mmCIF file of the C-alpha atoms, coordinates in Angstrom:
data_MODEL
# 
_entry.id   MODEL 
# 
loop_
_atom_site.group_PDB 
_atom_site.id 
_atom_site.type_symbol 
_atom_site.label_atom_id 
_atom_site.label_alt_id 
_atom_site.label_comp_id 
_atom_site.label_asym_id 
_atom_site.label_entity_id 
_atom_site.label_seq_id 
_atom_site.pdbx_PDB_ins_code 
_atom_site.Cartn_x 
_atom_site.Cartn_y 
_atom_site.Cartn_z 
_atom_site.occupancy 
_atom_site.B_iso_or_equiv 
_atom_site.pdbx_formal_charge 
_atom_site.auth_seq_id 
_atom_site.auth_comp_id 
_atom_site.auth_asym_id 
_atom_site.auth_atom_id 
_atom_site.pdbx_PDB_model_num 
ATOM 1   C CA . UNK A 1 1   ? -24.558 165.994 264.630 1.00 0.00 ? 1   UNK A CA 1 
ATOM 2   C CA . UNK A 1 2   ? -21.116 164.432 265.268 1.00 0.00 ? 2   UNK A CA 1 
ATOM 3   C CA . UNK A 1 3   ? -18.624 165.127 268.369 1.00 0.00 ? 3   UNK A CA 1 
ATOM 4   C CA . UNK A 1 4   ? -15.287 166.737 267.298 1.00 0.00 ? 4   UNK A CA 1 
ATOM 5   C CA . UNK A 1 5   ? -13.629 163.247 268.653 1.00 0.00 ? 5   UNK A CA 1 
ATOM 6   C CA . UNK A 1 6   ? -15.946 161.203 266.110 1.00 0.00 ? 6   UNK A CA 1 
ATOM 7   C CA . UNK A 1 7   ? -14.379 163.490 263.055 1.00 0.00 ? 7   UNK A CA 1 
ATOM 8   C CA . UNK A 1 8   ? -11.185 163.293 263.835 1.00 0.00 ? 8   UNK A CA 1 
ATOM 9   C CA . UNK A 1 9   ? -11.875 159.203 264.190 1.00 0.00 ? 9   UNK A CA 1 
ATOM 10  C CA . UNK A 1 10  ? -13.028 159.189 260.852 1.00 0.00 ? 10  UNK A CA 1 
ATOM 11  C CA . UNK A 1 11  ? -10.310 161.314 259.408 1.00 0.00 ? 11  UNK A CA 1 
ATOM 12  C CA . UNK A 1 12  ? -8.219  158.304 260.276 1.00 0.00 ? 12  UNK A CA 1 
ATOM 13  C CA . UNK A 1 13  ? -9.741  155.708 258.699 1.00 0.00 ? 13  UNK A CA 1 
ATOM 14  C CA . UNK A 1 14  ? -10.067 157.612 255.938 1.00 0.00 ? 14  UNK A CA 1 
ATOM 15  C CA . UNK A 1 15  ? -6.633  158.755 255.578 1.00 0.00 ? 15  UNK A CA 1 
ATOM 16  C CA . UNK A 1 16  ? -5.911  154.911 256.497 1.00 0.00 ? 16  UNK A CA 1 
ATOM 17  C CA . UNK A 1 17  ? -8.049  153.470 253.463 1.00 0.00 ? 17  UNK A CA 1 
ATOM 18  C CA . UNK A 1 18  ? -5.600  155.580 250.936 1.00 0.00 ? 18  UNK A CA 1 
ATOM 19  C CA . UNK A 1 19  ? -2.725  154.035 253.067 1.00 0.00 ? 19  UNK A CA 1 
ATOM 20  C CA . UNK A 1 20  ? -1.572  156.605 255.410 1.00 0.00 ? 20  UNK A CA 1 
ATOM 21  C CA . UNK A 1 21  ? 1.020   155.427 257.907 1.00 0.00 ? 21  UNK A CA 1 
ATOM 22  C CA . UNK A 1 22  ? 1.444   156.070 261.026 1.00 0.00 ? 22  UNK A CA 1 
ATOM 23  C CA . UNK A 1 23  ? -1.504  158.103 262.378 1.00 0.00 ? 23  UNK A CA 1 
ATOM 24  C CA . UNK A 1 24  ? -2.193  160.098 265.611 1.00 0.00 ? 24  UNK A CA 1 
ATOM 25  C CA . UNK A 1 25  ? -4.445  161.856 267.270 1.00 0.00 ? 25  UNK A CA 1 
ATOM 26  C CA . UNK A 1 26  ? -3.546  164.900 269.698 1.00 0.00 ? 26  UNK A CA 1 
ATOM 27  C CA . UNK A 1 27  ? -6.192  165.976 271.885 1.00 0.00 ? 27  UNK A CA 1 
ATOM 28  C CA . UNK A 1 28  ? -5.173  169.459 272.036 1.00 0.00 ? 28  UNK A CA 1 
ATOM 29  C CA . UNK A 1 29  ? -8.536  171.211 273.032 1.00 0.00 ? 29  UNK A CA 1 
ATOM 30  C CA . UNK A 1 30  ? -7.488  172.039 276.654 1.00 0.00 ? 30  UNK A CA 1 
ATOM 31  C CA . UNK A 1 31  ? -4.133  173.647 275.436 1.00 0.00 ? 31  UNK A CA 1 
ATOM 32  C CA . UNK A 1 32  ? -5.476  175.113 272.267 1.00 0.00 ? 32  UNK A CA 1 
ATOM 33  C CA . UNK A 1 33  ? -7.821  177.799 271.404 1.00 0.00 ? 33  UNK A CA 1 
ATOM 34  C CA . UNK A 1 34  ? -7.964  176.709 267.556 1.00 0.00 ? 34  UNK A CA 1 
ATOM 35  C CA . UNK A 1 35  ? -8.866  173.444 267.761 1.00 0.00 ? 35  UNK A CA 1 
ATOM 36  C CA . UNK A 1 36  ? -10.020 170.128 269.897 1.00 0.00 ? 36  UNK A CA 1 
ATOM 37  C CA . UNK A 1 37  ? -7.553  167.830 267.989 1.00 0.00 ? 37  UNK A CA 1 
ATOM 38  C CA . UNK A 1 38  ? -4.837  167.203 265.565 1.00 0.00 ? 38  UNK A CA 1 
ATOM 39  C CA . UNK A 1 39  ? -4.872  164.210 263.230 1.00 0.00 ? 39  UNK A CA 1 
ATOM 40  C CA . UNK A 1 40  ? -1.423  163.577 261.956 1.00 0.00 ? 40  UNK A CA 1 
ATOM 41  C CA . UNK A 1 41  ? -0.383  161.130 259.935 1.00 0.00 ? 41  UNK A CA 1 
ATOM 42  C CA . UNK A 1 42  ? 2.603   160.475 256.368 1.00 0.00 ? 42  UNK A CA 1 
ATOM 43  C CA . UNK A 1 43  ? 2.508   159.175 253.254 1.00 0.00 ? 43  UNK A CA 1 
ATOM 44  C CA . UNK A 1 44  ? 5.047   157.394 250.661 1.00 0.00 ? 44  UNK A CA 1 
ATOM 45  C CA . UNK A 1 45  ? 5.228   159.955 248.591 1.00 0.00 ? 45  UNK A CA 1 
ATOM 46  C CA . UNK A 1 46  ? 4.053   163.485 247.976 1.00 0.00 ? 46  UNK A CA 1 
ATOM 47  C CA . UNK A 1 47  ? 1.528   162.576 245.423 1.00 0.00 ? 47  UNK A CA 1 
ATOM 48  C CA . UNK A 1 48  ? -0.274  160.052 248.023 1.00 0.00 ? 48  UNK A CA 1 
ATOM 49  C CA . UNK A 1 49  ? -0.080  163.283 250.459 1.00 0.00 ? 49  UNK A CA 1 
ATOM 50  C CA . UNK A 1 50  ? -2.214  164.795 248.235 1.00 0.00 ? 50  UNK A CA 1 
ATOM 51  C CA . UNK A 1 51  ? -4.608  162.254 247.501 1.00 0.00 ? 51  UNK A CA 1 
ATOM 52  C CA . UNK A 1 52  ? -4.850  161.668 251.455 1.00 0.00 ? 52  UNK A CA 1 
ATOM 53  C CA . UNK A 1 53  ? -5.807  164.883 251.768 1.00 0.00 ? 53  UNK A CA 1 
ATOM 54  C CA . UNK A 1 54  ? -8.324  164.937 248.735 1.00 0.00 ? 54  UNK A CA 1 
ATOM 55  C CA . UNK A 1 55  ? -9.606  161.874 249.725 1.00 0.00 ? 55  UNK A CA 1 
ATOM 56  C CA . UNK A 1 56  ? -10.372 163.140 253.819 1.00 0.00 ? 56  UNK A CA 1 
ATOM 57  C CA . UNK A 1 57  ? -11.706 166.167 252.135 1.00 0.00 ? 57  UNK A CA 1 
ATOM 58  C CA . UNK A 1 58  ? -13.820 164.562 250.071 1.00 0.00 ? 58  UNK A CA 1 
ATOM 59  C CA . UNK A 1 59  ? -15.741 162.179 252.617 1.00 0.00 ? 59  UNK A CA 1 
ATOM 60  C CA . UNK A 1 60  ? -16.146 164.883 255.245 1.00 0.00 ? 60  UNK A CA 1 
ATOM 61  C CA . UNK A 1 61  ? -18.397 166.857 252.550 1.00 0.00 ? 61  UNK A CA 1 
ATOM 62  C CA . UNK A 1 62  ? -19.830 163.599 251.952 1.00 0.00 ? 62  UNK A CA 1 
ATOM 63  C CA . UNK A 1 63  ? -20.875 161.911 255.509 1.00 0.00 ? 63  UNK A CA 1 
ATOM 64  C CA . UNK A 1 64  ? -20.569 165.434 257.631 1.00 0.00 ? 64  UNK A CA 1 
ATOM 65  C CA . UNK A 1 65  ? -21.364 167.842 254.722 1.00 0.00 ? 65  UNK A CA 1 
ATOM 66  C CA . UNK A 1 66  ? -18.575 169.355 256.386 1.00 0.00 ? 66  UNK A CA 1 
ATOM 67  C CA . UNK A 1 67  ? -16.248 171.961 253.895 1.00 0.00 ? 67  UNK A CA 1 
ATOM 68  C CA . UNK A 1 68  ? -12.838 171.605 254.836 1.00 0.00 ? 68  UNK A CA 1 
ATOM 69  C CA . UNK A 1 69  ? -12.497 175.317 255.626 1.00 0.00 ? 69  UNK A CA 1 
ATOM 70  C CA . UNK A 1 70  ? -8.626  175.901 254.573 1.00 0.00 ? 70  UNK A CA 1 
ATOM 71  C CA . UNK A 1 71  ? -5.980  173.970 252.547 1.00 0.00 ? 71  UNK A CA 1 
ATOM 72  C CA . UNK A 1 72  ? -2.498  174.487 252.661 1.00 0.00 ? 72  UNK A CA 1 
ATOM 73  C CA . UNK A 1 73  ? 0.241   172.599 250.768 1.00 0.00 ? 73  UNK A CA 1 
ATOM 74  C CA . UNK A 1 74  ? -1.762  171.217 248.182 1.00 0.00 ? 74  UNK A CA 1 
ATOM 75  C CA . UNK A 1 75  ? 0.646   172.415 245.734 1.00 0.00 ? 75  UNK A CA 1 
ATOM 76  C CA . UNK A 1 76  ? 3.804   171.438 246.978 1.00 0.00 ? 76  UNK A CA 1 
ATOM 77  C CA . UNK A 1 77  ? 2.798   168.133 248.971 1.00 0.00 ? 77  UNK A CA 1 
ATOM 78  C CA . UNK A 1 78  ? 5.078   167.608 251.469 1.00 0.00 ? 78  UNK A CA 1 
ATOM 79  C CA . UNK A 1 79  ? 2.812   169.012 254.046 1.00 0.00 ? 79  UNK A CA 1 
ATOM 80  C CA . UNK A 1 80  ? -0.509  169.714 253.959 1.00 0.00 ? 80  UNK A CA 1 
ATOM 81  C CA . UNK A 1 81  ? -2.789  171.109 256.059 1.00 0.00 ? 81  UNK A CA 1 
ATOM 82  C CA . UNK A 1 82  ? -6.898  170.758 256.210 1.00 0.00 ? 82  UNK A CA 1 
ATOM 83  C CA . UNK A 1 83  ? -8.561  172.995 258.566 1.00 0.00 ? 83  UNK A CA 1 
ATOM 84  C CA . UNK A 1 84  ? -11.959 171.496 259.638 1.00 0.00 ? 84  UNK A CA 1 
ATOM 85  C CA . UNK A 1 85  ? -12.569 173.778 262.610 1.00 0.00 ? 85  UNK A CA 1 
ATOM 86  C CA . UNK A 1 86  ? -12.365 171.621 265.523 1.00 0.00 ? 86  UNK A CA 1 
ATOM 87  C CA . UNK A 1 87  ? -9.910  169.273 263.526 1.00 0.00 ? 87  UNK A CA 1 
ATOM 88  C CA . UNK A 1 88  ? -6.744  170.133 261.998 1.00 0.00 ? 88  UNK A CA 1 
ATOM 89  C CA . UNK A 1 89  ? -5.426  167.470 259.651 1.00 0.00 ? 89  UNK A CA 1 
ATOM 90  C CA . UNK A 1 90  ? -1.513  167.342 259.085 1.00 0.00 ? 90  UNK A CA 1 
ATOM 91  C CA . UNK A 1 91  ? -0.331  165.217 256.441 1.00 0.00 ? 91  UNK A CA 1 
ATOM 92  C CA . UNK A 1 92  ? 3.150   165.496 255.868 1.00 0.00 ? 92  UNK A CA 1 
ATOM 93  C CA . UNK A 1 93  ? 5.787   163.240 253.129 1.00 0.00 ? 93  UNK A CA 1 
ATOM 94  C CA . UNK A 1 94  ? 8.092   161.189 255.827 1.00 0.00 ? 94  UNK A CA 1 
ATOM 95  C CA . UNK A 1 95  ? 11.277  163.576 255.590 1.00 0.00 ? 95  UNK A CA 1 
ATOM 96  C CA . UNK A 1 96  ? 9.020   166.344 256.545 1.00 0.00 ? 96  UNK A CA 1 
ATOM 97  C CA . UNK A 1 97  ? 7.017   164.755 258.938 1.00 0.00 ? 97  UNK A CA 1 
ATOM 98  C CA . UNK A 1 98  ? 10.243  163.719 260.863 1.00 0.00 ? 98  UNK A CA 1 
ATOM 99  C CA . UNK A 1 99  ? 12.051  167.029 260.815 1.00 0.00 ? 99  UNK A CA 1 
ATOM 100 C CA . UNK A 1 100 ? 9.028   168.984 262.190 1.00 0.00 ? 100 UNK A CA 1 
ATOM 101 C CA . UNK A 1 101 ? 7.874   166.796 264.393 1.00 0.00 ? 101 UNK A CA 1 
ATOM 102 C CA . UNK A 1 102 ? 4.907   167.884 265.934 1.00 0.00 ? 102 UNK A CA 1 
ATOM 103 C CA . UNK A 1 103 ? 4.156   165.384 268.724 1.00 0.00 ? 103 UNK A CA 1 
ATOM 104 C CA . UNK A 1 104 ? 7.414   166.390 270.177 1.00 0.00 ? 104 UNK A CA 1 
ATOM 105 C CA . UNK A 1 105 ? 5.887   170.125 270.058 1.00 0.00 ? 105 UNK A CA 1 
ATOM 106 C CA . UNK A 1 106 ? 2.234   169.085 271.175 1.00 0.00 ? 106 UNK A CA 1 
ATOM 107 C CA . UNK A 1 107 ? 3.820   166.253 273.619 1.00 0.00 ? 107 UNK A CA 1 
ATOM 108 C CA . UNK A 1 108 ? 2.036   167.456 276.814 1.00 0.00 ? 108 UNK A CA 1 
ATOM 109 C CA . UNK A 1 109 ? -1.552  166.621 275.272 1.00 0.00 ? 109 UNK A CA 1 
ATOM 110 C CA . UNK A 1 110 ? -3.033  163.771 275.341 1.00 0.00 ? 110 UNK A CA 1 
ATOM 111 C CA . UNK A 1 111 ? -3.082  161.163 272.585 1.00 0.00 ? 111 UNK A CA 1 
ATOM 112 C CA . UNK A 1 112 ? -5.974  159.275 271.356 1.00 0.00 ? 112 UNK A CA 1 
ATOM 113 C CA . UNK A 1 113 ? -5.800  155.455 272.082 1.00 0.00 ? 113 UNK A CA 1 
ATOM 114 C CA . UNK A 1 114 ? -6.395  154.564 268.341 1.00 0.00 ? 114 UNK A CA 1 
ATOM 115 C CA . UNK A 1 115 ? -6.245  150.398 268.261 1.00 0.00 ? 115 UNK A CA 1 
ATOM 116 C CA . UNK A 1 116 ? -9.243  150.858 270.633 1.00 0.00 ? 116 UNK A CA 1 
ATOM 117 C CA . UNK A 1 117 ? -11.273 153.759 269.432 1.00 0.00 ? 117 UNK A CA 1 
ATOM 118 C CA . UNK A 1 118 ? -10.765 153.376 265.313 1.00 0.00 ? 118 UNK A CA 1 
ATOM 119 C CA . UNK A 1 119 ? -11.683 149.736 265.444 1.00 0.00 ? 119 UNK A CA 1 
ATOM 120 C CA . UNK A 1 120 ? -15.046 150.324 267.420 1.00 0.00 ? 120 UNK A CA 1 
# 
């Protein structure tokens, strides 16, 4: 079994080995009913936003034989979204991820120390 922390972890370094920039992790679990954390992270382009997200869905079923539960976006690209129960991954194109913003919404929870944690 694997801790909701672990998965979102590994959702990093997975979005990270198809080059995802900028990652973060929101622990969001004791202001949220829907989830324990947010992984967000951008992409180049809005094919690589897709491939991300492929990619993350991919190696959950894989190492957690974990479904990804719901995809958004997949279509457009410029934001998707992968609903893994206690993770919600949010992959956005870098226009989109800076005009939503959603550290500024979520910026009273607690962040993940990545350079520490993902390196373990």
């Amino acid at each position: 079994m694997y801790s909701s922390k672990e998965l979102a972890l590994s959702v990093v370094q997975w979005a990270e080995a198809k080059k995802a920039k900028n990652p973060v992790v929101i622990d969001v679990a004791t202001t949220s009913t829907f989830a324990d954390y947010f992984v967000i992270c951008h992409a180049s382009n809005k094919i690589q936003v897709v491939a991300i997200a492929e990619h993350i869905a991919d190696q959950a079923e894989e190492i957690y034989a974990l479904p990804v539960y719901h995809k958004e976006g997949m279509s457009e690209g410029s934001w998707v979204l992968l609903d893994m129960n206690d993770v919600i991954v949010h992959i956005f194109d870098e226009e989109t991820r800076e005009f939503y913003n959603l550290e500024r919404l979520w910026h009273d929870s607690p962040r993940v120390e990545l350079a520490a944690e993902v390196k373990q």
